[in-house]
Amino acid sequence: MKNATLRQLKVFESVARNLSFTRAAEELHLTQPTVSIQLKQLTDLVGLPLLEQIGKKIYLTDLGRELLLVCHDTFEGLSRFEMLASDMKGVKAGKLRLAVVTTAKYFVPRLLGSFYARYPGIEVSLKVTNRERVLQRLADNEDDLYILGQPPEQMEVHAEAFLENPLVVIAAHDHPLAGKKNIPLRRLAEEPFLVREAGSGTRLSAERFLNQLGLTLKVRMELGSNEAIKQAVAGGLGIAVLSAHTLALERNSNELAILDVAGFPIRRQWYAVYPADKRLSVVGSTFLDYLKRESQSVANLYLAGIPGFFPETAHNARTAKNKP
Ligand code: PGA
């Protein structure tokens, strides 16, 4: 086993994680025969099977699972070492694994453009999924840094708020409530609502906010993404509570209206989170500093353009007393 090469371990790790030769080959930019040869050589060195193929499906043997854990430790150790070395050389370089909730995809990728330009040696992988799954990844220690609309309640973490995340009520531009001033919350509860899937942080905080006031939403439909909700709202199916950040691309369209509802926007923040017992890598803290420094100006660029809404809501959001 001591003769196994790092390349063989990388190939094995990718096949074992993806449970697919094709996906591993794509991920590593190798041909499938190369992947198979590397794996065969590694299996010969071990002397026992690491994978089993039943029909078209690949399974890890017990030994394969053990080796996968060893691979993760080895690669993590190596990348820590790499970062330490580049830090000592004064160069910020290495790999950063980020996992962010779906709603954060409106500003994190924008921010990455300027981040890459500033730190060309840092390679970022970005996983975008809903709150529930981001929390699962955090519990499984799969990434370096997580971005959420609310820190987890069940886990000890470092959490830093870095940007406002106001939740607003949106309706079709020709909705009878569009343009009305100071709509009472009770009136809102009569409207059919479109909500995100269970497990969404946006949904959770909108429900909590209204429940605290003794109101429940009349849910007409559950949709699995912010984009689907905006389309359905524009189509007149109902109204919805979404993060203002999701309206980044709608700033030049007048299909959607933001309703002026008493108590809204719900004032929230974006948080960067990592486990309390973990030391953030040099690359991780470089990104966190960048987030804290730059995200407001990146968000201002697209939020300020939302017609009739953002300058005013940004002000309300700063002064509002309501919490999620
Ligand atoms: P979501 O999360 O994209 O899962 O709704 C947003 C949040 O946590 O605020």
GROMACS .gro file of C-alpha atoms and ligand atoms in nm:
model
  333
    1MET     CA    1   0.000   0.000   0.000
    2LYS     CA    2   0.286   0.236   0.067
    3ASN     CA    3   0.351   0.227  -0.306
    4ALA     CA    4   0.012   0.377  -0.390
    5THR     CA    5   0.042   0.707  -0.568
    6LEU     CA    6  -0.146   1.023  -0.484
    7ARG     CA    7  -0.298   1.010  -0.829
    8GLN     CA    8  -0.440   0.662  -0.768
    9LEU     CA    9  -0.590   0.782  -0.440
   10LYS     CA   10  -0.742   1.086  -0.611
   11VAL     CA   11  -0.900   0.865  -0.876
   12PHE     CA   12  -1.031   0.625  -0.613
   13GLU     CA   13  -1.172   0.911  -0.401
   14SER     CA   14  -1.358   1.057  -0.696
   15VAL     CA   15  -1.504   0.722  -0.808
   16ALA     CA   16  -1.599   0.635  -0.449
   17ARG     CA   17  -1.765   0.971  -0.385
   18ASN     CA   18  -1.951   0.980  -0.716
   19LEU     CA   19  -2.008   0.605  -0.733
   20SER     CA   20  -1.950   0.643  -1.105
   21PHE     CA   21  -1.650   0.595  -1.334
   22THR     CA   22  -1.796   0.836  -1.588
   23ARG     CA   23  -1.843   1.119  -1.342
   24ALA     CA   24  -1.500   1.062  -1.189
   25ALA     CA   25  -1.343   1.076  -1.535
   26GLU     CA   26  -1.524   1.403  -1.609
   27GLU     CA   27  -1.434   1.553  -1.275
   28LEU     CA   28  -1.066   1.468  -1.309
   29HIS     CA   29  -1.046   1.541  -1.682
   30LEU     CA   30  -0.927   1.188  -1.753
   31THR     CA   31  -1.049   0.923  -1.995
   32GLN     CA   32  -1.253   0.634  -1.856
   33PRO     CA   33  -0.985   0.373  -1.942
   34THR     CA   34  -0.729   0.579  -1.744
   35VAL     CA   35  -0.964   0.583  -1.445
   36SER     CA   36  -1.013   0.206  -1.470
   37ILE     CA   37  -0.638   0.137  -1.499
   38GLN     CA   38  -0.554   0.356  -1.199
   39LEU     CA   39  -0.819   0.183  -0.993
   40LYS     CA   40  -0.707  -0.161  -1.097
   41GLN     CA   41  -0.346  -0.081  -1.001
   42LEU     CA   42  -0.460   0.045  -0.661
   43THR     CA   43  -0.678  -0.262  -0.603
   44ASP     CA   44  -0.384  -0.487  -0.694
   45LEU     CA   45  -0.165  -0.307  -0.441
   46VAL     CA   46  -0.427  -0.349  -0.169
   47GLY     CA   47  -0.489  -0.709  -0.265
   48LEU     CA   48  -0.863  -0.694  -0.188
   49PRO     CA   49  -1.158  -0.534  -0.371
   50LEU     CA   50  -1.242  -0.172  -0.286
   51LEU     CA   51  -1.552  -0.149  -0.506
   52GLU     CA   52  -1.820  -0.391  -0.614
   53GLN     CA   53  -2.026  -0.361  -0.926
   54ILE     CA   54  -2.376  -0.509  -0.920
   55GLY     CA   55  -2.550  -0.459  -1.251
   56LYS     CA   56  -2.475  -0.100  -1.342
   57LYS     CA   57  -2.440   0.016  -0.982
   58ILE     CA   58  -2.114   0.061  -0.795
   59TYR     CA   59  -2.089  -0.003  -0.421
   60LEU     CA   60  -1.801   0.051  -0.181
   61THR     CA   61  -1.678  -0.251   0.010
   62ASP     CA   62  -1.608  -0.205   0.384
   63LEU     CA   63  -1.242  -0.170   0.300
   64GLY     CA   64  -1.327   0.083   0.027
   65ARG     CA   65  -1.517   0.292   0.281
   66GLU     CA   66  -1.215   0.288   0.513
   67LEU     CA   67  -0.988   0.395   0.231
   68LEU     CA   68  -1.225   0.680   0.143
   69LEU     CA   69  -1.189   0.814   0.498
   70VAL     CA   70  -0.811   0.784   0.474
   71CYS     CA   71  -0.822   0.975   0.142
   72HIS     CA   72  -1.023   1.258   0.298
   73ASP     CA   73  -0.781   1.291   0.590
   74THR     CA   74  -0.483   1.279   0.359
   75PHE     CA   75  -0.614   1.539   0.115
   76GLU     CA   76  -0.727   1.768   0.393
   77GLY     CA   77  -0.387   1.746   0.559
   78LEU     CA   78  -0.212   1.814   0.230
   79SER     CA   79  -0.428   2.112   0.145
   80ARG     CA   80  -0.372   2.256   0.495
   81PHE     CA   81  -0.002   2.215   0.443
   82GLU     CA   82  -0.018   2.372   0.098
   83MET     CA   83  -0.201   2.675   0.238
   84LEU     CA   84   0.041   2.708   0.524
   85ALA     CA   85   0.333   2.701   0.283
   86SER     CA   86   0.180   2.960   0.052
   87ASP     CA   87   0.089   3.174   0.348
   88MET     CA   88   0.451   3.166   0.463
   89LYS     CA   89   0.551   3.272   0.115
   90GLY     CA   90   0.305   3.559   0.146
   91VAL     CA   91   0.081   3.428  -0.135
   92LYS     CA   92  -0.284   3.357  -0.073
   93ALA     CA   93  -0.343   3.029  -0.250
   94GLY     CA   94  -0.534   2.708  -0.199
   95LYS     CA   95  -0.879   2.565  -0.218
   96LEU     CA   96  -1.192   2.703  -0.060
   97ARG     CA   97  -1.508   2.496  -0.033
   98LEU     CA   98  -1.817   2.708   0.015
   99ALA     CA   99  -2.173   2.590   0.071
  100VAL     CA  100  -2.442   2.854   0.050
  101VAL     CA  101  -2.821   2.857   0.073
  102THR     CA  102  -3.006   2.899  -0.257
  103THR     CA  103  -3.095   3.259  -0.186
  104ALA     CA  104  -2.730   3.354  -0.140
  105LYS     CA  105  -2.660   3.257  -0.501
  106TYR     CA  106  -2.771   3.607  -0.598
  107PHE     CA  107  -2.469   3.776  -0.448
  108VAL     CA  108  -2.200   3.515  -0.374
  109PRO     CA  109  -2.118   3.441  -0.740
  110ARG     CA  110  -2.107   3.816  -0.813
  111LEU     CA  111  -1.865   3.862  -0.530
  112LEU     CA  112  -1.649   3.575  -0.652
  113GLY     CA  113  -1.568   3.764  -0.973
  114SER     CA  114  -1.378   4.037  -0.793
  115PHE     CA  115  -1.244   3.790  -0.536
  116TYR     CA  116  -1.084   3.581  -0.813
  117ALA     CA  117  -0.934   3.891  -0.968
  118ARG     CA  118  -0.782   3.990  -0.634
  119TYR     CA  119  -0.664   3.640  -0.529
  120PRO     CA  120  -0.600   3.445  -0.850
  121GLY     CA  121  -0.433   3.161  -0.654
  122ILE     CA  122  -0.749   3.070  -0.463
  123GLU     CA  123  -0.971   2.810  -0.620
  124VAL     CA  124  -1.331   2.816  -0.499
  125SER     CA  125  -1.587   2.541  -0.523
  126LEU     CA  126  -1.940   2.653  -0.455
  127LYS     CA  127  -2.227   2.429  -0.350
  128VAL     CA  128  -2.573   2.587  -0.365
  129THR     CA  129  -2.861   2.414  -0.189
  130ASN     CA  130  -3.138   2.489   0.061
  131ARG     CA  131  -3.096   2.562   0.429
  132GLU     CA  132  -3.171   2.212   0.548
  133ARG     CA  133  -2.908   2.057   0.322
  134VAL     CA  134  -2.651   2.325   0.399
  135LEU     CA  135  -2.701   2.243   0.769
  136GLN     CA  136  -2.647   1.876   0.692
  137ARG     CA  137  -2.321   1.955   0.511
  138LEU     CA  138  -2.214   2.165   0.809
  139ALA     CA  139  -2.287   1.876   1.046
  140ASP     CA  140  -2.085   1.643   0.817
  141ASN     CA  141  -1.796   1.893   0.795
  142GLU     CA  142  -1.798   1.886   0.414
  143ASP     CA  143  -1.695   2.247   0.344
  144ASP     CA  144  -1.483   2.530   0.486
  145LEU     CA  145  -1.742   2.804   0.514
  146TYR     CA  146  -2.123   2.818   0.500
  147ILE     CA  147  -2.351   3.110   0.419
  148LEU     CA  148  -2.697   3.107   0.573
  149GLY     CA  149  -2.980   3.344   0.659
  150GLN     CA  150  -2.972   3.234   1.020
  151PRO     CA  151  -2.706   3.044   1.219
  152PRO     CA  152  -2.801   2.687   1.315
  153GLU     CA  153  -2.973   2.648   1.650
  154GLN     CA  154  -2.857   2.294   1.731
  155MET     CA  155  -2.485   2.329   1.677
  156GLU     CA  156  -2.196   2.525   1.823
  157VAL     CA  157  -2.064   2.752   1.550
  158HIS     CA  158  -1.879   3.074   1.483
  159ALA     CA  159  -2.126   3.298   1.302
  160GLU     CA  160  -2.057   3.642   1.159
  161ALA     CA  161  -2.329   3.865   1.019
  162PHE     CA  162  -2.199   4.049   0.715
  163LEU     CA  163  -2.492   4.182   0.510
  164GLU     CA  164  -2.859   4.270   0.540
  165ASN     CA  165  -3.111   4.030   0.394
  166PRO     CA  166  -3.453   4.198   0.395
  167LEU     CA  167  -3.751   3.974   0.314
  168VAL     CA  168  -4.019   4.151   0.114
  169VAL     CA  169  -4.369   4.068  -0.007
  170ILE     CA  170  -4.400   4.049  -0.385
  171ALA     CA  171  -4.708   4.042  -0.607
  172ALA     CA  172  -4.785   4.074  -0.978
  173HIS     CA  173  -4.758   4.437  -1.090
  174ASP     CA  174  -5.135   4.454  -1.153
  175HIS     CA  175  -5.232   4.297  -0.819
  176PRO     CA  176  -5.506   4.497  -0.639
  177LEU     CA  177  -5.273   4.557  -0.343
  178ALA     CA  178  -4.987   4.689  -0.560
  179GLY     CA  179  -4.928   5.057  -0.492
  180LYS     CA  180  -5.142   5.058  -0.172
  181LYS     CA  181  -4.976   5.214   0.133
  182ASN     CA  182  -4.918   5.043   0.467
  183ILE     CA  183  -5.126   4.730   0.399
  184PRO     CA  184  -5.225   4.566   0.731
  185LEU     CA  185  -5.074   4.221   0.794
  186ARG     CA  186  -5.418   4.077   0.854
  187ARG     CA  187  -5.518   4.173   0.498
  188LEU     CA  188  -5.211   3.990   0.371
  189ALA     CA  189  -5.317   3.669   0.540
  190GLU     CA  190  -5.629   3.661   0.319
  191GLU     CA  191  -5.419   3.633   0.002
  192PRO     CA  192  -5.312   3.297  -0.147
  193PHE     CA  193  -4.941   3.248  -0.086
  194LEU     CA  194  -4.672   3.076  -0.287
  195VAL     CA  195  -4.406   2.931  -0.057
  196ARG     CA  196  -4.068   2.765  -0.094
  197GLU     CA  197  -4.020   2.395  -0.017
  198ALA     CA  198  -4.004   2.273   0.345
  199GLY     CA  199  -3.644   2.312   0.465
  200SER     CA  200  -3.606   2.658   0.307
  201GLY     CA  201  -3.477   2.927   0.541
  202THR     CA  202  -3.687   3.195   0.370
  203ARG     CA  203  -4.002   2.996   0.429
  204LEU     CA  204  -3.907   2.923   0.788
  205SER     CA  205  -3.854   3.285   0.881
  206ALA     CA  206  -4.165   3.413   0.699
  207GLU     CA  207  -4.375   3.152   0.880
  208ARG     CA  208  -4.217   3.230   1.216
  209PHE     CA  209  -4.270   3.601   1.169
  210LEU     CA  210  -4.640   3.563   1.086
  211ASN     CA  211  -4.704   3.289   1.344
  212GLN     CA  212  -4.565   3.511   1.620
  213LEU     CA  213  -4.837   3.757   1.526
  214GLY     CA  214  -5.101   3.485   1.534
  215LEU     CA  215  -5.134   3.468   1.155
  216THR     CA  216  -5.102   3.164   0.931
  217LEU     CA  217  -5.037   3.171   0.559
  218LYS     CA  218  -5.297   3.052   0.315
  219VAL     CA  219  -5.066   2.837   0.106
  220ARG     CA  220  -5.179   2.792  -0.252
  221MET     CA  221  -4.868   2.624  -0.380
  222GLU     CA  222  -4.525   2.509  -0.277
  223LEU     CA  223  -4.246   2.567  -0.529
  224GLY     CA  224  -3.888   2.447  -0.506
  225SER     CA  225  -3.700   2.762  -0.605
  226ASN     CA  226  -3.701   3.140  -0.578
  227GLU     CA  227  -3.705   3.164  -0.957
  228ALA     CA  228  -4.016   2.945  -0.989
  229ILE     CA  229  -4.189   3.154  -0.725
  230LYS     CA  230  -4.118   3.478  -0.907
  231GLN     CA  231  -4.258   3.335  -1.231
  232ALA     CA  232  -4.571   3.209  -1.056
  233VAL     CA  233  -4.620   3.545  -0.880
  234ALA     CA  234  -4.581   3.726  -1.214
  235GLY     CA  235  -4.838   3.483  -1.356
  236GLY     CA  236  -5.087   3.596  -1.090
  237LEU     CA  237  -5.099   3.270  -0.892
  238GLY     CA  238  -5.049   3.441  -0.559
  239ILE     CA  239  -4.813   3.651  -0.353
  240ALA     CA  240  -4.490   3.549  -0.181
  241VAL     CA  241  -4.229   3.649   0.073
  242LEU     CA  242  -3.880   3.643  -0.075
  243SER     CA  243  -3.541   3.792  -0.002
  244ALA     CA  244  -3.491   4.126  -0.179
  245HIS     CA  245  -3.168   3.977  -0.316
  246THR     CA  246  -3.368   3.743  -0.538
  247LEU     CA  247  -3.493   4.045  -0.732
  248ALA     CA  248  -3.148   4.136  -0.863
  249LEU     CA  249  -3.239   4.064  -1.225
  250GLU     CA  250  -3.591   4.206  -1.205
  251ARG     CA  251  -3.475   4.558  -1.142
  252ASN     CA  252  -3.535   4.655  -1.503
  253SER     CA  253  -3.865   4.476  -1.542
  254ASN     CA  254  -4.201   4.591  -1.411
  255GLU     CA  255  -4.372   4.254  -1.386
  256LEU     CA  256  -4.342   4.232  -1.010
  257ALA     CA  257  -4.442   4.479  -0.739
  258ILE     CA  258  -4.313   4.496  -0.384
  259LEU     CA  259  -4.606   4.544  -0.150
  260ASP     CA  260  -4.589   4.802   0.123
  261VAL     CA  261  -4.700   4.582   0.413
  262ALA     CA  262  -4.690   4.696   0.777
  263GLY     CA  263  -4.400   4.524   0.955
  264PHE     CA  264  -4.217   4.444   0.630
  265PRO     CA  265  -3.944   4.402   0.526
  266ILE     CA  266  -3.859   4.132   0.776
  267ARG     CA  267  -3.514   4.229   0.885
  268ARG     CA  268  -3.261   3.951   0.850
  269GLN     CA  269  -2.890   3.919   0.798
  270TRP     CA  270  -2.661   3.693   0.603
  271TYR     CA  271  -2.425   3.493   0.821
  272ALA     CA  272  -2.095   3.325   0.742
  273VAL     CA  273  -2.071   3.019   0.962
  274TYR     CA  274  -1.819   2.746   1.048
  275PRO     CA  275  -1.800   2.487   1.328
  276ALA     CA  276  -1.688   2.624   1.665
  277ASP     CA  277  -1.420   2.358   1.703
  278LYS     CA  278  -1.266   2.421   1.362
  279ARG     CA  279  -0.989   2.664   1.280
  280LEU     CA  280  -1.067   2.849   0.961
  281SER     CA  281  -0.797   2.800   0.696
  282VAL     CA  282  -0.598   3.099   0.575
  283VAL     CA  283  -0.793   3.093   0.252
  284GLY     CA  284  -1.122   3.070   0.445
  285SER     CA  285  -1.043   3.372   0.658
  286THR     CA  286  -0.924   3.564   0.351
  287PHE     CA  287  -1.265   3.504   0.194
  288LEU     CA  288  -1.450   3.591   0.514
  289ASP     CA  289  -1.265   3.923   0.540
  290TYR     CA  290  -1.347   3.989   0.177
  291LEU     CA  291  -1.716   3.912   0.237
  292LYS     CA  292  -1.729   4.154   0.527
  293ARG     CA  293  -1.549   4.424   0.333
  294GLU     CA  294  -1.704   4.399  -0.012
  295SER     CA  295  -2.047   4.235  -0.002
  296GLN     CA  296  -2.235   4.553   0.084
  297SER     CA  297  -2.106   4.740  -0.218
  298VAL     CA  298  -2.169   4.442  -0.449
  299ALA     CA  299  -2.527   4.412  -0.319
  300ASN     CA  300  -2.584   4.787  -0.348
  301LEU     CA  301  -2.505   4.768  -0.718
  302TYR     CA  302  -2.798   4.545  -0.796
  303LEU     CA  303  -3.037   4.623  -0.511
  304ALA     CA  304  -3.028   4.998  -0.559
  305GLY     CA  305  -3.170   4.959  -0.910
  306ILE     CA  306  -3.494   4.790  -0.804
  307PRO     CA  307  -3.761   5.046  -0.900
  308GLY     CA  308  -3.952   5.219  -0.625
  309PHE     CA  309  -3.816   4.987  -0.368
  310PHE     CA  310  -3.468   4.946  -0.254
  311PRO     CA  311  -3.337   5.279  -0.134
  312GLU     CA  312  -3.649   5.308   0.078
  313THR     CA  313  -3.651   4.947   0.196
  314ALA     CA  314  -3.281   4.954   0.268
  315HIS     CA  315  -3.352   5.244   0.496
  316ASN     CA  316  -3.650   5.070   0.657
  317ALA     CA  317  -3.444   4.756   0.697
  318ARG     CA  318  -3.184   4.949   0.886
  319THR     CA  319  -3.432   5.114   1.115
  320ALA     CA  320  -3.696   4.842   1.150
  321LYS     CA  321  -3.720   4.675   1.487
  322ASN     CA  322  -3.872   4.347   1.375
  323LYS     CA  323  -3.659   4.035   1.390
  324PRO     CA  324  -3.706   3.712   1.190
  325PGA     P1  325  -3.321   2.929   0.156
  325PGA     O1  326  -3.240   2.999   0.269
  325PGA     O2  327  -3.258   2.963   0.025
  325PGA     O3  328  -3.311   2.785   0.199
  325PGA     O4  329  -3.462   2.982   0.165
  325PGA     C1  330  -3.232   3.133   0.283
  325PGA     C2  331  -3.203   3.165   0.427
  325PGA     O5  332  -3.155   3.081   0.505
  325PGA     O6  333  -3.230   3.280   0.454
   0.00000   0.00000   0.00000
